[in-house]
Each structure stands twice: as structure tokens, then as C-alpha cells.
Amino acid sequence: DTAVSQTPKYLVTQMGNDKSIKCEQNLGHDTMYWYKQDSKKFLKIMFSYNNKELIINETVPNRFSPKSPDKAHLNLHINSLELGDSAVYFCASSQPGGDSPQHFGDGTRLSIL
Amino acid sequence: EDQVTQSPEALRLQEGESSSLNCSYTVSGLRGLFWYRQDPGKGPEFLFTLYSAGEEKEKERLKATLTKKESFLHITAPKPEDSATYLCAVPNDYKLSFGAGTTVTVRA
């Protein structure tokens, strides 16, 4: 059973398009996250949600809009895609409290043409 | 702001050749340190949590240790399947600050 699953795994699209990435976790966790891993493999937090409420927005452009319909899902919608958005996006989840180990999905590789 | 620095960037080992990876951190108050393993095309896989200086955790050929300023991941008698990128991270209020990782390659 996959604990944290993301779809799609690959996303290739043109500059200026709008796209969404979906994430679901079956671990019963209350907290979910989006991270961006750039070409140098550095992982950086984008958003944190706890009980469907936004906790952290780490100076991400407002073209990126996360949505949490329930505690098990956290989706990421990106408007007007730019070349610099090309990266691997990871979803993660954890127990509440902010200091618990986070469990990651296998990522969505976004390529902007 | 929390800072996490890992060294070396890359490590090439012969099978059976033990070695250590370093993770040094600067945080306002340590609330734990996590080690992860990441394989190509996969997400980071959780390995260990360390909470206080002197603590050690082991899993198969891996042992993680913690001091007040750094953590080490020791790989004893590595096998090719231990090849991966190893990441350390510190938590702070609903986010992890990651180091850039050490990519370990073990040759048979």
C-alpha cells in the first residue's frame, strides 16, 4: 500500500499553461506539505497544512495555490507556468506538532517547454 | 534561520569500505535531526530521528550519531545497494530544513 501518492509522476507542458498535481496520504496524518527539489537536488519547503489549514507559505509566488479538501489530500495548482517552475515537486505528510518525521511521495517531475 | 550543511557532496566507496557522512547544523533550538535516504526517481525515505546529543540509532549497516553541533551517518561494510543520496534535515514549526545531501556510490 502506497502511503503518500502523487499524480501525475511526470508533467510536460508549455509555458503559460495551468496545471495541477494531486497528493493523497493513507497514514492518517493531520499535516501535509509541498516541497520543491531543484536541479541541484536541494529540497525546499513551499507550503505546510495542518488540519486543512495553511500554516506555512514560504514566499512562494501566488501563481502556486494549494488546496486541501480534507486531511488526506493536498493538491497544488500552478497558474501561468514559467520556465523556472521546472523541478520535482514532492508531497509529504506527518503527525501533527511540526517536529515529527515527514513521509514523502515519489514526486512529480514538471518540465516546462 | 536554520542552516544544515552536509559533507562531502559525493562519496565513492569500494564494497566493504566503511566511511562516514557529516551533517553540521545551526539552529535556534534543536528539536530533532532526521536522516533520509533518496534513490533516483524516488522521494526521500525516512531512516532515523535523533533528539539529543549522545544519542545513536542503528539500522543494518547504518549508524547515526548526534553531537551538539553535528551528526554523523556511519556506513559499515557497505554494499552496492547502499548507493543513494543521504539527506539530513532539522524540523522547525511545520517545515524541514534540508542539507544538500551526500551522494554515495558503492562499487562491487
Short mmCIF file of C-alpha atoms in Angstrom, two decimals:
data_model
loop_
_atom_site.label_atom_id
_atom_site.label_comp_id
_atom_site.label_asym_id
_atom_site.label_seq_id
_atom_site.Cartn_x
_atom_site.Cartn_y
_atom_site.Cartn_z
CA ASP A 1 0.00 0.00 0.00
CA THR A 2 1.41 3.37 -1.03
CA ALA A 3 1.49 5.71 1.98
CA VAL A 4 1.83 9.04 0.14
CA SER A 5 0.88 9.01 -3.53
CA GLN A 6 1.17 11.79 -6.09
CA THR A 7 -0.24 12.08 -9.58
CA PRO A 8 0.93 12.53 -12.20
CA LYS A 9 4.52 11.28 -11.92
CA TYR A 10 5.58 13.28 -14.99
CA LEU A 11 4.14 16.51 -16.34
CA VAL A 12 5.40 18.11 -19.55
CA THR A 13 3.69 21.30 -20.63
CA GLN A 14 4.12 24.64 -22.36
CA MET A 15 4.99 27.92 -20.71
CA GLY A 16 1.87 29.87 -19.74
CA ASN A 17 -0.33 26.82 -19.13
CA ASP A 18 -2.10 25.97 -15.87
CA LYS A 19 -1.59 22.56 -14.27
CA SER A 20 -2.45 20.65 -11.09
CA ILE A 21 -0.70 17.98 -9.04
CA LYS A 22 -2.67 15.77 -6.68
CA CYS A 23 -1.50 14.19 -3.42
CA GLU A 24 -3.16 11.69 -1.13
CA GLN A 25 -1.93 10.03 2.07
CA ASN A 26 -3.37 6.99 3.83
CA LEU A 27 -1.28 7.29 7.01
CA GLY A 28 -3.96 9.10 9.00
CA HIS A 29 -1.71 12.14 9.37
CA ASP A 30 -3.06 15.61 10.08
CA THR A 31 -0.25 17.58 8.46
CA MET A 32 0.73 17.74 4.80
CA TYR A 33 3.42 19.58 2.87
CA TRP A 34 4.67 20.54 -0.58
CA TYR A 35 8.40 20.72 -1.28
CA LYS A 36 10.30 21.71 -4.41
CA GLN A 37 13.53 19.96 -5.41
CA ASP A 38 15.55 21.95 -7.92
CA SER A 39 18.12 20.79 -10.46
CA LYS A 40 20.82 20.77 -7.75
CA LYS A 41 18.68 18.32 -5.76
CA PHE A 42 18.09 20.83 -2.96
CA LEU A 43 14.74 20.30 -1.19
CA LYS A 44 12.89 23.42 -0.07
CA ILE A 45 9.55 23.78 1.73
CA MET A 46 6.77 25.54 -0.15
CA PHE A 47 3.61 25.01 1.93
CA SER A 48 2.51 23.30 5.14
CA TYR A 49 -1.09 22.46 6.02
CA ASN A 50 -2.39 21.26 9.37
CA ASN A 51 -5.96 20.01 9.60
CA LYS A 52 -6.72 21.59 6.21
CA GLU A 53 -5.44 25.00 7.36
CA LEU A 54 -2.45 26.75 5.78
CA ILE A 55 0.39 27.04 8.32
CA ILE A 56 3.37 27.95 6.16
CA ASN A 57 3.65 29.73 2.82
CA GLU A 58 7.36 30.04 2.26
CA THR A 59 7.46 33.08 -0.06
CA VAL A 60 6.07 31.12 -2.96
CA PRO A 61 4.69 33.15 -5.92
CA ASN A 62 0.91 33.42 -5.77
CA ARG A 63 0.73 31.55 -9.09
CA PHE A 64 1.01 28.50 -6.82
CA SER A 65 -2.19 27.74 -4.92
CA PRO A 66 -2.50 24.71 -2.64
CA LYS A 67 -5.89 23.31 -1.73
CA SER A 68 -6.73 20.78 0.96
CA PRO A 69 -10.26 19.37 0.51
CA ASP A 70 -9.75 17.07 3.52
CA LYS A 71 -6.94 15.94 5.81
CA ALA A 72 -5.88 13.13 3.48
CA HIS A 73 -5.48 15.29 0.36
CA LEU A 74 -3.37 18.28 -0.58
CA ASN A 75 -3.38 19.42 -4.18
CA LEU A 76 -1.18 22.00 -5.87
CA HIS A 77 -2.43 24.18 -8.69
CA ILE A 78 0.03 26.26 -10.70
CA ASN A 79 -1.09 29.10 -12.98
CA SER A 80 0.83 30.64 -15.87
CA LEU A 81 3.72 28.21 -15.74
CA GLU A 82 7.21 29.65 -16.22
CA LEU A 83 10.48 28.01 -17.27
CA GLY A 84 11.80 28.38 -13.71
CA ASP A 85 8.99 26.19 -12.39
CA SER A 86 10.69 23.13 -13.88
CA ALA A 87 11.58 20.94 -10.90
CA VAL A 88 10.47 17.88 -8.96
CA TYR A 89 7.60 18.58 -6.55
CA PHE A 90 7.22 16.35 -3.50
CA CYS A 91 4.24 15.93 -1.25
CA ALA A 92 4.77 14.75 2.34
CA SER A 93 2.75 14.11 5.47
CA SER A 94 3.41 13.77 9.18
CA GLN A 95 1.84 13.55 12.60
CA PRO A 96 0.86 16.96 13.96
CA GLY A 97 3.19 19.04 16.07
CA GLY A 98 5.60 20.27 13.43
CA ASP A 99 8.56 18.22 14.65
CA SER A 100 7.58 14.73 13.55
CA PRO A 101 9.33 12.83 10.75
CA GLN A 102 7.75 13.52 7.39
CA HIS A 103 6.92 10.79 4.88
CA PHE A 104 7.31 11.64 1.22
CA GLY A 105 5.68 10.65 -2.03
CA ASP A 106 7.78 9.78 -5.07
CA GLY A 107 7.49 13.22 -6.63
CA THR A 108 6.08 14.83 -9.77
CA ARG A 109 8.67 15.86 -12.34
CA LEU A 110 7.44 19.06 -14.01
CA SER A 111 9.11 20.09 -17.26
CA ILE A 112 8.22 23.38 -18.94
CA LEU A 113 8.91 23.63 -22.66
CA GLU B 1 17.30 30.85 10.09
CA ASP B 2 18.21 27.17 10.45
CA GLN B 3 21.21 26.05 8.41
CA VAL B 4 22.19 22.50 7.54
CA THR B 5 25.44 21.65 5.75
CA GLN B 6 26.42 18.20 4.55
CA SER B 7 29.82 16.92 3.51
CA PRO B 8 31.21 15.52 1.37
CA GLU B 9 28.97 16.19 -1.64
CA ALA B 10 29.86 12.83 -3.13
CA LEU B 11 31.49 9.68 -1.81
CA ARG B 12 32.69 6.75 -3.88
CA LEU B 13 33.37 3.58 -1.90
CA GLN B 14 34.51 0.08 -2.65
CA GLU B 15 32.20 -2.61 -1.34
CA GLY B 16 33.16 -3.27 2.27
CA GLU B 17 34.97 0.07 2.70
CA SER B 18 33.41 1.78 5.73
CA SER B 19 33.04 5.56 5.84
CA SER B 20 31.16 8.43 7.47
CA LEU B 21 29.00 11.29 6.26
CA ASN B 22 28.79 14.58 8.12
CA CYS B 23 25.81 16.86 8.78
CA SER B 24 26.51 20.09 10.66
CA TYR B 25 23.65 22.31 11.76
CA THR B 26 22.95 25.75 13.16
CA VAL B 27 19.52 26.01 14.77
CA SER B 28 17.97 28.20 17.44
CA GLY B 29 16.87 25.16 19.45
CA LEU B 30 17.31 21.60 18.26
CA ARG B 31 14.01 19.72 18.18
CA GLY B 32 15.40 16.69 16.44
CA LEU B 33 17.52 15.74 13.45
CA PHE B 34 16.32 13.41 10.71
CA TRP B 35 18.25 11.28 8.26
CA TYR B 36 16.69 10.27 4.95
CA ARG B 37 17.78 8.14 2.02
CA GLN B 38 16.79 9.15 -1.52
CA ASP B 39 17.09 6.85 -4.53
CA PRO B 40 16.96 8.24 -8.10
CA GLY B 41 13.39 8.98 -9.16
CA LYS B 42 12.04 8.41 -5.64
CA GLY B 43 11.07 10.51 -2.68
CA PRO B 44 13.18 10.72 0.49
CA GLU B 45 12.75 7.64 2.68
CA PHE B 46 12.87 8.22 6.43
CA LEU B 47 15.74 6.45 8.24
CA PHE B 48 16.32 7.88 11.73
CA THR B 49 15.38 10.54 14.22
CA LEU B 50 17.92 11.77 16.79
CA TYR B 51 16.81 14.08 19.57
CA SER B 52 19.70 14.69 21.94
CA ALA B 53 23.50 14.81 21.95
CA GLY B 54 24.99 11.38 22.52
CA GLU B 55 22.07 9.54 21.02
CA GLU B 56 22.76 6.78 18.48
CA LYS B 57 20.45 4.84 16.18
CA GLU B 58 21.26 1.81 14.01
CA LYS B 59 19.68 0.11 11.05
CA GLU B 60 21.50 -2.67 9.23
CA ARG B 61 24.84 -1.19 8.07
CA LEU B 62 23.91 2.37 9.02
CA LYS B 63 24.52 4.09 12.35
CA ALA B 64 23.60 7.69 13.07
CA THR B 65 25.10 9.70 15.92
CA LEU B 66 24.46 13.21 17.23
CA THR B 67 26.55 15.86 18.97
CA LYS B 68 25.60 19.42 19.85
CA LYS B 69 26.82 20.74 16.51
CA GLU B 70 26.73 17.85 14.05
CA SER B 71 25.51 14.40 13.18
CA PHE B 72 27.34 11.56 11.51
CA LEU B 73 25.99 8.73 9.42
CA HIS B 74 28.40 5.81 9.54
CA ILE B 75 28.16 3.18 6.82
CA THR B 76 29.84 -0.06 7.87
CA ALA B 77 30.95 -2.55 5.20
CA PRO B 78 28.70 -1.01 2.55
CA LYS B 79 27.13 -2.97 -0.27
CA PRO B 80 26.15 -1.69 -3.75
CA GLU B 81 22.53 -1.47 -2.60
CA ASP B 82 23.58 1.23 -0.12
CA SER B 83 24.21 3.56 -3.09
CA ALA B 84 21.88 6.54 -2.71
CA THR B 85 21.78 10.19 -1.70
CA TYR B 86 21.64 10.63 2.06
CA LEU B 87 19.92 13.74 3.37
CA CYS B 88 19.78 15.21 6.84
CA ALA B 89 17.15 17.69 7.97
CA VAL B 90 16.11 19.64 11.06
CA PRO B 91 12.47 20.38 11.89
CA ASN B 92 11.19 23.78 12.88
CA ASP B 93 7.50 24.57 13.17
CA TYR B 94 5.94 22.56 10.38
CA LYS B 95 8.86 22.54 7.98
CA LEU B 96 12.10 20.66 7.45
CA SER B 97 15.33 22.43 6.53
CA PHE B 98 17.40 20.03 4.45
CA GLY B 99 21.08 19.81 3.70
CA ALA B 100 22.12 19.42 0.06
CA GLY B 101 22.84 15.72 0.57
CA THR B 102 25.75 13.33 0.12
CA THR B 103 25.59 11.03 -2.89
CA VAL B 104 27.14 7.67 -2.02
CA THR B 105 28.22 5.24 -4.74
CA VAL B 106 29.35 1.78 -3.68
CA ARG B 107 31.22 -0.27 -6.29
CA ALA B 108 31.21 -4.06 -6.22
#
